[in-house]
Amino acid sequence: MIHQKVYLDNAATTPMAPEVIEAMLPYMKEEFGNPSSTHYFGRRTKAAIETARKVVAKYINANPSEIIFTSGGTEADNMAINCSIKDLGVTHIITSPIEHHAVLHTVEEASKNNIRVSYVKLTTNGHIDLDNLEQLLQTKDKTLVSLMHANNEIGNLLPMKNVGELCKKYNAYFHSDTVQTMGHYIIDTQKIHIHFLTCGAHKFHGPKGVGFLYKSDKIKINAMMHGGAQERNLRGGTENLYGIVGLAKAMELAYEHLDTHMKHVQGIKSYFIEKLKQNFPGVTFNGDAEGSSLYTVLNASFPPNDKKDMLLFMLDINGVAASGGSACSSGSNKGSHVLTALGVNPERTNIRFSFSRYTTLQDIDYTIQKLTELLGVTAEKSYG
């Protein structure tokens, strides 16, 4: 019998904040008009979308005209890459072998249509090799660099400003998948040389099925989805009204309380790291966990053990939700492409734990307790 349920898979999705649900409710009930309609009901909902657009733009220091609402991060990534090819004349894409599949699979499809793809080398702990990136940029081809701000499995952070400067130096376009970092870090589009950013609201306590693409006003693209004049003729289809309202509210909550949230979640991560070290001889961490790393993600690697293939399942049975990798690969028989690229020993048990502002120290203590029971070790005294 499970006495406690602990959710440590926030990199996959986060619970919606109560304030977000409250903000969305009127647009599920009274404010139901189609934003494309010119009558009162339509004007009301159109105004709500444009207000949300201004809120989103404010928090990344962009112009409202640079925000295109989408169904989420995957669509936004696809749009950035495909429009770069279709509308900006890109013939060369530089990416990395540890990107999210929303980027990797899109780039793989592009390579079937005479787009040259280069994969930048990684350092031993999983960071982008900036020297190699600069070498790859030394080409006459019109180039798009697509590198994520933080890896969704190991948490390594990209020095976006440095990459942006390299792209500027070699006249390349720059797209960054910021799905894991939007709402968790200040991202200032006026201080970074960048052309595309992507967002999924459900990664920072907003609703699923909505996100946005930031597209710099310095470039011009055409519609990827046809059928209507919505989103300034760039994405046809009736807008996800209450999703957009919820996204804006989630961003407001995230950024108005960012320092508090960061301090709390980093404290949770640091506490967990110390407890794992105390209780599990031989535990290591994939990526740069204690260096330049996303504070919401920790990828722990346990020494080979007879519970290797069942540990995640057994944690679930005991009320702890975590992940073996990216949730977008759930149901796949393939191992993590990220850990494979890092050369992680496949005999070790690798678990991604990810945290939110709702995670508590008691959640960590319970998880440590269950891990020690399952792996047959004695836990050090816990927080309480």
CSV table of C-alpha atoms in Angstrom, one decimal:
chain,number,residue,atom,x,y,z
A,1,MET,CA,0.0,0.0,0.0
A,2,ILE,CA,1.4,3.4,-1.0
A,3,HIS,CA,1.3,5.9,1.8
A,4,GLN,CA,2.8,8.8,-0.1
A,5,LYS,CA,3.1,9.9,-3.7
A,6,VAL,CA,6.1,11.9,-4.8
A,7,TYR,CA,6.3,13.5,-8.3
A,8,LEU,CA,9.9,13.9,-9.5
A,9,ASP,CA,9.3,14.0,-13.2
A,10,ASN,CA,8.8,17.8,-13.7
A,11,ALA,CA,11.0,17.8,-16.8
A,12,ALA,CA,8.2,15.8,-18.5
A,13,THR,CA,5.4,18.0,-17.3
A,14,THR,CA,4.5,20.1,-14.3
A,15,PRO,CA,1.2,20.3,-12.5
A,16,MET,CA,-0.8,23.4,-13.4
A,17,ALA,CA,-0.7,26.2,-10.8
A,18,PRO,CA,-4.1,26.9,-9.2
A,19,GLU,CA,-3.8,30.5,-10.3
A,20,VAL,CA,-3.4,29.4,-13.9
A,21,ILE,CA,-6.5,27.2,-13.8
A,22,GLU,CA,-8.4,30.1,-12.2
A,23,ALA,CA,-7.3,32.5,-15.0
A,24,MET,CA,-8.4,30.0,-17.7
A,25,LEU,CA,-11.8,29.2,-16.3
A,26,PRO,CA,-13.7,32.3,-17.6
A,27,TYR,CA,-12.5,31.4,-21.2
A,28,MET,CA,-13.9,27.9,-20.8
A,29,LYS,CA,-17.3,29.3,-19.7
A,30,GLU,CA,-18.4,32.9,-20.3
A,31,GLU,CA,-15.7,34.1,-22.8
A,32,PHE,CA,-16.2,31.6,-25.6
A,33,GLY,CA,-16.2,33.8,-28.7
A,34,ASN,CA,-14.1,33.0,-31.8
A,35,PRO,CA,-11.2,35.5,-31.8
A,36,SER,CA,-11.6,35.9,-35.5
A,37,SER,CA,-15.2,37.1,-35.2
A,38,THR,CA,-15.8,40.8,-35.3
A,39,HIS,CA,-18.7,41.0,-32.9
A,40,TYR,CA,-18.6,41.6,-29.2
A,41,PHE,CA,-17.9,38.0,-28.2
A,42,GLY,CA,-15.0,37.7,-30.7
A,43,ARG,CA,-13.5,41.1,-29.8
A,44,ARG,CA,-13.4,40.1,-26.1
A,45,THR,CA,-11.4,36.9,-26.8
A,46,LYS,CA,-9.2,38.5,-29.4
A,47,ALA,CA,-8.3,41.2,-26.8
A,48,ALA,CA,-7.4,38.4,-24.3
A,49,ILE,CA,-5.0,36.8,-26.8
A,50,GLU,CA,-3.3,40.1,-27.6
A,51,THR,CA,-3.0,40.9,-23.9
A,52,ALA,CA,-1.4,37.5,-23.3
A,53,ARG,CA,1.0,38.1,-26.3
A,54,LYS,CA,2.1,41.4,-24.6
A,55,VAL,CA,2.7,39.6,-21.3
A,56,VAL,CA,4.8,36.9,-22.9
A,57,ALA,CA,6.8,39.4,-24.9
A,58,LYS,CA,7.5,41.5,-21.8
A,59,TYR,CA,9.1,38.6,-20.0
A,60,ILE,CA,11.6,37.9,-22.7
A,61,ASN,CA,12.1,41.5,-23.7
A,62,ALA,CA,10.6,41.0,-27.2
A,63,ASN,CA,8.1,42.8,-29.3
A,64,PRO,CA,4.5,41.3,-29.2
A,65,SER,CA,4.8,40.9,-33.0
A,66,GLU,CA,7.7,38.5,-32.4
A,67,ILE,CA,5.5,36.0,-30.5
A,68,ILE,CA,3.6,33.3,-32.5
A,69,PHE,CA,1.4,31.0,-30.4
A,70,THR,CA,1.7,27.3,-31.2
A,71,SER,CA,0.5,24.0,-29.9
A,72,GLY,CA,3.7,23.6,-27.9
A,73,GLY,CA,7.5,23.3,-28.2
A,74,THR,CA,7.6,20.6,-30.8
A,75,GLU,CA,5.5,22.6,-33.3
A,76,ALA,CA,7.6,25.7,-32.5
A,77,ASP,CA,10.9,23.8,-33.1
A,78,ASN,CA,9.5,22.3,-36.4
A,79,MET,CA,8.4,25.8,-37.5
A,80,ALA,CA,11.8,27.4,-36.7
A,81,ILE,CA,13.8,24.8,-38.6
A,82,ASN,CA,11.5,24.3,-41.6
A,83,CYS,CA,10.9,28.0,-42.1
A,84,SER,CA,14.6,28.6,-42.0
A,85,ILE,CA,15.0,26.2,-44.9
A,86,LYS,CA,11.9,27.2,-46.8
A,87,ASP,CA,12.0,31.0,-46.3
A,88,LEU,CA,15.5,31.9,-45.3
A,89,GLY,CA,17.4,29.8,-47.7
A,90,VAL,CA,19.3,27.7,-45.2
A,91,THR,CA,21.2,24.8,-46.7
A,92,HIS,CA,23.3,23.8,-43.7
A,93,ILE,CA,22.2,23.0,-40.2
A,94,ILE,CA,24.5,22.6,-37.2
A,95,THR,CA,23.0,20.8,-34.2
A,96,SER,CA,24.1,18.3,-31.6
A,97,PRO,CA,23.5,14.6,-31.1
A,98,ILE,CA,21.8,15.2,-27.7
A,99,GLU,CA,19.0,17.6,-28.9
A,100,HIS,CA,15.4,16.8,-28.2
A,101,HIS,CA,13.8,14.6,-30.9
A,102,ALA,CA,11.6,17.6,-31.9
A,103,VAL,CA,14.8,19.0,-33.3
A,104,LEU,CA,16.7,15.8,-34.2
A,105,HIS,CA,13.9,14.2,-36.2
A,106,THR,CA,13.1,17.4,-38.0
A,107,VAL,CA,16.7,17.8,-39.0
A,108,GLU,CA,16.9,14.2,-40.1
A,109,GLU,CA,13.9,14.8,-42.4
A,110,ALA,CA,15.6,17.9,-43.8
A,111,SER,CA,18.7,15.9,-44.6
A,112,LYS,CA,16.7,13.7,-46.9
A,113,ASN,CA,16.1,16.9,-49.0
A,114,ASN,CA,19.7,17.9,-49.7
A,115,ILE,CA,20.1,19.9,-46.5
A,116,ARG,CA,23.6,19.3,-45.1
A,117,VAL,CA,23.7,18.5,-41.4
A,118,SER,CA,26.7,18.8,-39.1
A,119,TYR,CA,26.7,17.5,-35.5
A,120,VAL,CA,28.9,19.5,-33.1
A,121,LYS,CA,31.2,17.6,-30.8
A,122,LEU,CA,30.6,17.3,-27.1
A,123,THR,CA,33.0,17.7,-24.2
A,124,THR,CA,33.5,14.8,-21.8
A,125,ASN,CA,30.7,16.0,-19.5
A,126,GLY,CA,28.2,16.7,-22.3
A,127,HIS,CA,28.7,20.4,-23.0
A,128,ILE,CA,28.8,21.8,-26.6
A,129,ASP,CA,32.4,22.1,-27.8
A,130,LEU,CA,32.5,25.8,-28.8
A,131,ASP,CA,35.8,25.5,-30.7
A,132,ASN,CA,34.3,22.7,-32.8
A,133,LEU,CA,31.1,24.8,-33.3
A,134,GLU,CA,33.3,27.7,-34.6
A,135,GLN,CA,35.0,25.3,-37.0
A,136,LEU,CA,31.7,24.1,-38.4
A,137,LEU,CA,30.5,27.7,-38.9
A,138,GLN,CA,33.4,28.4,-41.2
A,139,THR,CA,31.4,27.6,-44.4
A,140,LYS,CA,30.0,29.5,-47.3
A,141,ASP,CA,26.6,27.7,-46.9
A,142,LYS,CA,23.7,29.6,-45.4
A,143,THR,CA,23.6,28.1,-41.9
A,144,LEU,CA,21.2,27.6,-39.1
A,145,VAL,CA,22.6,26.6,-35.6
A,146,SER,CA,20.0,24.7,-33.6
A,147,LEU,CA,21.1,24.1,-30.0
A,148,MET,CA,19.0,23.7,-26.9
A,149,HIS,CA,19.4,26.0,-23.9
A,150,ALA,CA,19.3,23.1,-21.4
A,151,ASN,CA,19.3,19.4,-22.1
A,152,ASN,CA,16.1,17.8,-21.0
A,153,GLU,CA,17.8,14.6,-19.8
A,154,ILE,CA,21.0,15.7,-18.2
A,155,GLY,CA,20.4,19.4,-17.6
A,156,ASN,CA,23.6,20.8,-19.2
A,157,LEU,CA,23.2,24.5,-20.0
A,158,LEU,CA,24.3,26.1,-23.2
A,159,PRO,CA,26.1,29.5,-23.0
A,160,MET,CA,23.6,31.1,-25.3
A,161,LYS,CA,25.2,34.5,-25.5
A,162,ASN,CA,28.5,33.0,-26.6
A,163,VAL,CA,26.8,30.8,-29.2
A,164,GLY,CA,24.9,33.8,-30.4
A,165,GLU,CA,28.1,35.8,-30.8
A,166,LEU,CA,29.6,33.0,-32.9
A,167,CYS,CA,26.5,32.9,-35.1
A,168,LYS,CA,26.7,36.7,-35.5
A,169,LYS,CA,30.4,36.5,-36.4
A,170,TYR,CA,29.8,33.9,-39.2
A,171,ASN,CA,26.4,35.4,-40.3
A,172,ALA,CA,24.4,32.3,-39.2
A,173,TYR,CA,20.9,32.0,-38.0
A,174,PHE,CA,20.4,30.8,-34.4
A,175,HIS,CA,17.6,28.8,-33.0
A,176,SER,CA,17.5,27.5,-29.4
A,177,ASP,CA,15.0,25.1,-27.9
A,178,THR,CA,14.3,26.8,-24.6
A,179,VAL,CA,11.4,24.5,-23.6
A,180,GLN,CA,13.2,23.4,-20.4
A,181,THR,CA,14.4,26.8,-19.4
A,182,MET,CA,11.5,29.2,-20.3
A,183,GLY,CA,10.0,30.3,-17.0
A,184,HIS,CA,13.1,29.1,-15.1
A,185,TYR,CA,15.7,31.6,-16.3
A,186,ILE,CA,15.7,35.2,-17.5
A,187,ILE,CA,16.0,35.1,-21.3
A,188,ASP,CA,16.5,38.6,-22.8
A,189,THR,CA,16.2,38.6,-26.6
A,190,GLN,CA,17.8,42.0,-26.8
A,191,LYS,CA,21.0,40.8,-25.2
A,192,ILE,CA,21.4,37.6,-27.2
A,193,HIS,CA,21.9,37.4,-31.0
A,194,ILE,CA,19.1,35.0,-31.6
A,195,HIS,CA,16.4,34.4,-34.2
A,196,PHE,CA,14.2,31.7,-32.8
A,197,LEU,CA,13.2,30.6,-29.3
A,198,THR,CA,10.6,27.9,-28.4
A,199,CYS,CA,8.3,27.3,-25.4
A,200,GLY,CA,5.9,24.8,-24.1
A,201,ALA,CA,3.7,26.1,-21.3
A,202,HIS,CA,3.3,22.8,-19.4
A,203,LYS,CA,7.0,22.9,-18.4
A,204,PHE,CA,6.4,25.8,-16.0
A,205,HIS,CA,3.0,25.0,-14.5
A,206,GLY,CA,0.9,26.1,-17.5
A,207,PRO,CA,-1.5,24.0,-19.6
A,208,LYS,CA,-0.5,21.3,-22.1
A,209,GLY,CA,-1.1,21.8,-25.8
A,210,VAL,CA,0.1,25.4,-26.0
A,211,GLY,CA,3.4,27.2,-26.4
A,212,PHE,CA,5.0,29.8,-28.6
A,213,LEU,CA,7.7,30.5,-31.1
A,214,TYR,CA,9.7,33.7,-30.7
A,215,LYS,CA,10.7,34.9,-34.2
A,216,SER,CA,12.9,37.9,-34.4
A,217,ASP,CA,11.5,40.8,-36.4
A,218,LYS,CA,14.8,41.0,-38.2
A,219,ILE,CA,13.8,38.0,-40.3
A,220,LYS,CA,10.7,37.3,-42.4
A,221,ILE,CA,9.1,33.9,-42.7
A,222,ASN,CA,5.9,32.7,-44.2
A,223,ALA,CA,3.1,30.5,-43.0
A,224,MET,CA,3.9,26.9,-42.0
A,225,MET,CA,0.2,26.0,-41.3
A,226,HIS,CA,-2.3,27.3,-43.8
A,227,GLY,CA,-6.0,27.8,-43.4
A,228,GLY,CA,-6.6,31.2,-41.9
A,229,ALA,CA,-5.1,34.6,-41.1
A,230,GLN,CA,-4.5,33.9,-37.4
A,231,GLU,CA,-1.1,34.7,-35.8
A,232,ARG,CA,-0.4,37.4,-38.3
A,233,ASN,CA,-0.9,35.0,-41.2
A,234,LEU,CA,1.8,32.7,-39.9
A,235,ARG,CA,-0.3,29.9,-38.3
A,236,GLY,CA,-3.8,29.2,-39.5
A,237,GLY,CA,-6.4,27.7,-37.2
A,238,THR,CA,-8.6,28.9,-34.4
A,239,GLU,CA,-6.4,29.8,-31.4
A,240,ASN,CA,-6.2,27.8,-28.2
A,241,LEU,CA,-7.8,30.7,-26.4
A,242,TYR,CA,-7.8,29.4,-22.8
A,243,GLY,CA,-4.4,27.7,-23.3
A,244,ILE,CA,-2.9,31.0,-24.4
A,245,VAL,CA,-4.4,32.8,-21.4
A,246,GLY,CA,-3.0,30.1,-19.1
A,247,LEU,CA,0.4,30.3,-20.7
A,248,ALA,CA,0.6,34.0,-20.0
A,249,LYS,CA,-0.5,33.6,-16.4
A,250,ALA,CA,2.1,30.8,-15.9
A,251,MET,CA,4.8,33.1,-17.2
A,252,GLU,CA,3.7,35.9,-15.0
A,253,LEU,CA,3.8,33.6,-11.9
A,254,ALA,CA,7.2,32.1,-12.9
A,255,TYR,CA,8.9,35.4,-13.5
A,256,GLU,CA,7.4,37.5,-10.8
A,257,HIS,CA,8.7,35.0,-8.2
A,258,LEU,CA,11.7,33.7,-10.1
A,259,ASP,CA,14.4,34.4,-7.4
A,260,THR,CA,12.3,32.6,-4.8
A,261,HIS,CA,11.6,29.6,-7.0
A,262,MET,CA,15.2,29.3,-8.2
A,263,LYS,CA,16.5,29.3,-4.6
A,264,HIS,CA,14.0,26.7,-3.5
A,265,VAL,CA,14.5,24.3,-6.4
A,266,GLN,CA,18.3,24.6,-6.4
A,267,GLY,CA,18.2,23.9,-2.7
A,268,ILE,CA,16.1,20.7,-3.4
A,269,LYS,CA,18.6,19.6,-6.0
A,270,SER,CA,21.7,20.2,-3.9
A,271,TYR,CA,20.1,18.4,-0.9
A,272,PHE,CA,19.2,15.4,-3.1
A,273,ILE,CA,22.8,15.3,-4.5
A,274,GLU,CA,24.3,15.2,-1.0
A,275,LYS,CA,21.8,12.5,0.2
A,276,LEU,CA,22.6,10.3,-2.8
A,277,LYS,CA,26.3,10.7,-2.2
A,278,GLN,CA,25.9,9.8,1.5
A,279,ASN,CA,23.7,6.7,0.9
A,280,PHE,CA,24.9,5.2,-2.4
A,281,PRO,CA,28.6,4.4,-2.8
A,282,GLY,CA,29.6,4.7,-6.4
A,283,VAL,CA,26.7,7.0,-7.4
A,284,THR,CA,27.6,9.5,-10.1
A,285,PHE,CA,25.7,12.1,-12.1
A,286,ASN,CA,25.4,12.3,-15.8
A,287,GLY,CA,26.3,15.6,-17.4
A,288,ASP,CA,27.6,18.6,-15.4
A,289,ALA,CA,25.2,18.2,-12.5
A,290,GLU,CA,27.1,20.4,-10.0
A,291,GLY,CA,28.4,22.9,-12.6
A,292,SER,CA,26.6,24.7,-15.4
A,293,SER,CA,23.4,22.8,-15.1
A,294,LEU,CA,19.6,23.3,-15.1
A,295,TYR,CA,18.5,23.5,-11.4
A,296,THR,CA,15.3,21.5,-12.1
A,297,VAL,CA,17.0,18.4,-13.4
A,298,LEU,CA,19.3,15.7,-11.9
A,299,ASN,CA,20.4,12.6,-13.8
A,300,ALA,CA,21.7,10.1,-11.3
A,301,SER,CA,23.7,7.0,-12.3
A,302,PHE,CA,23.7,4.1,-9.9
A,303,PRO,CA,26.4,1.3,-10.0
A,304,PRO,CA,25.4,-2.0,-11.8
A,305,ASN,CA,22.8,-3.9,-9.7
A,306,ASP,CA,20.3,-6.7,-10.0
A,307,LYS,CA,17.4,-4.2,-9.9
A,308,LYS,CA,18.7,-2.3,-13.0
A,309,ASP,CA,15.8,-3.0,-15.3
A,310,MET,CA,13.1,-2.8,-12.7
A,311,LEU,CA,14.2,0.1,-10.5
A,312,LEU,CA,12.0,2.7,-12.1
A,313,PHE,CA,9.0,0.4,-12.0
A,314,MET,CA,9.6,-0.4,-8.4
A,315,LEU,CA,9.9,3.3,-7.5
A,316,ASP,CA,6.6,3.8,-9.2
A,317,ILE,CA,5.0,1.0,-7.2
A,318,ASN,CA,6.3,2.7,-4.1
A,319,GLY,CA,4.9,6.0,-5.0
A,320,VAL,CA,7.8,7.8,-6.6
A,321,ALA,CA,7.5,9.1,-10.2
A,322,ALA,CA,10.8,9.6,-12.0
A,323,SER,CA,12.0,8.9,-15.5
A,324,GLY,CA,14.7,6.9,-17.3
A,325,GLY,CA,15.1,9.7,-19.9
A,326,SER,CA,13.0,11.9,-22.0
A,327,ALA,CA,9.3,11.3,-21.5
A,328,CYS,CA,8.8,11.9,-25.3
A,329,SER,CA,10.4,8.5,-25.8
A,330,SER,CA,8.1,6.6,-23.5
A,331,GLY,CA,7.1,3.3,-25.0
A,332,SER,CA,10.2,3.1,-27.2
A,333,ASN,CA,12.5,0.1,-26.9
A,334,LYS,CA,15.5,2.3,-27.6
A,335,GLY,CA,17.7,3.6,-24.9
A,336,SER,CA,18.4,7.3,-24.3
A,337,HIS,CA,20.2,8.8,-27.3
A,338,VAL,CA,21.6,11.4,-24.9
A,339,LEU,CA,23.3,8.9,-22.6
A,340,THR,CA,24.5,6.9,-25.5
A,341,ALA,CA,26.2,10.0,-27.0
A,342,LEU,CA,27.9,10.6,-23.7
A,343,GLY,CA,29.2,7.0,-23.6
A,344,VAL,CA,27.5,6.2,-20.3
A,345,ASN,CA,28.0,2.6,-19.2
A,346,PRO,CA,24.8,0.8,-20.2
A,347,GLU,CA,25.1,-1.5,-17.2
A,348,ARG,CA,24.5,1.3,-14.8
A,349,THR,CA,21.0,2.4,-13.7
A,350,ASN,CA,20.3,5.9,-14.9
A,351,ILE,CA,17.4,7.9,-13.5
A,352,ARG,CA,16.3,11.4,-14.2
A,353,PHE,CA,14.8,13.2,-11.2
A,354,SER,CA,13.3,16.6,-11.9
A,355,PHE,CA,11.9,19.1,-9.5
A,356,SER,CA,9.5,22.1,-9.3
A,357,ARG,CA,8.6,24.8,-6.9
A,358,TYR,CA,6.1,22.3,-5.4
A,359,THR,CA,8.8,19.7,-4.5
A,360,THR,CA,9.6,19.5,-0.8
A,361,LEU,CA,12.6,18.2,1.2
A,362,GLN,CA,10.2,15.6,2.6
A,363,ASP,CA,9.7,14.4,-1.0
A,364,ILE,CA,13.4,13.9,-1.3
A,365,ASP,CA,13.7,12.1,2.1
A,366,TYR,CA,10.9,9.7,1.1
A,367,THR,CA,12.6,9.0,-2.3
A,368,ILE,CA,16.0,8.3,-0.6
A,369,GLN,CA,14.2,6.0,1.9
A,370,LYS,CA,12.6,4.0,-1.0
A,371,LEU,CA,15.8,3.9,-3.0
A,372,THR,CA,17.7,2.5,0.0
A,373,GLU,CA,15.0,-0.1,0.6
A,374,LEU,CA,15.0,-1.2,-3.0
A,375,LEU,CA,18.8,-1.2,-3.4
A,376,GLY,CA,19.5,-2.8,-0.1
A,377,VAL,CA,21.5,-0.1,1.7
A,378,THR,CA,20.9,1.7,5.0
A,379,ALA,CA,19.9,5.4,4.7
A,380,GLU,CA,21.7,8.1,6.5
A,381,LYS,CA,19.6,10.3,8.9
A,382,SER,CA,17.3,12.4,6.8
A,383,TYR,CA,15.9,15.9,7.0
A,384,GLY,CA,12.9,14.8,9.0
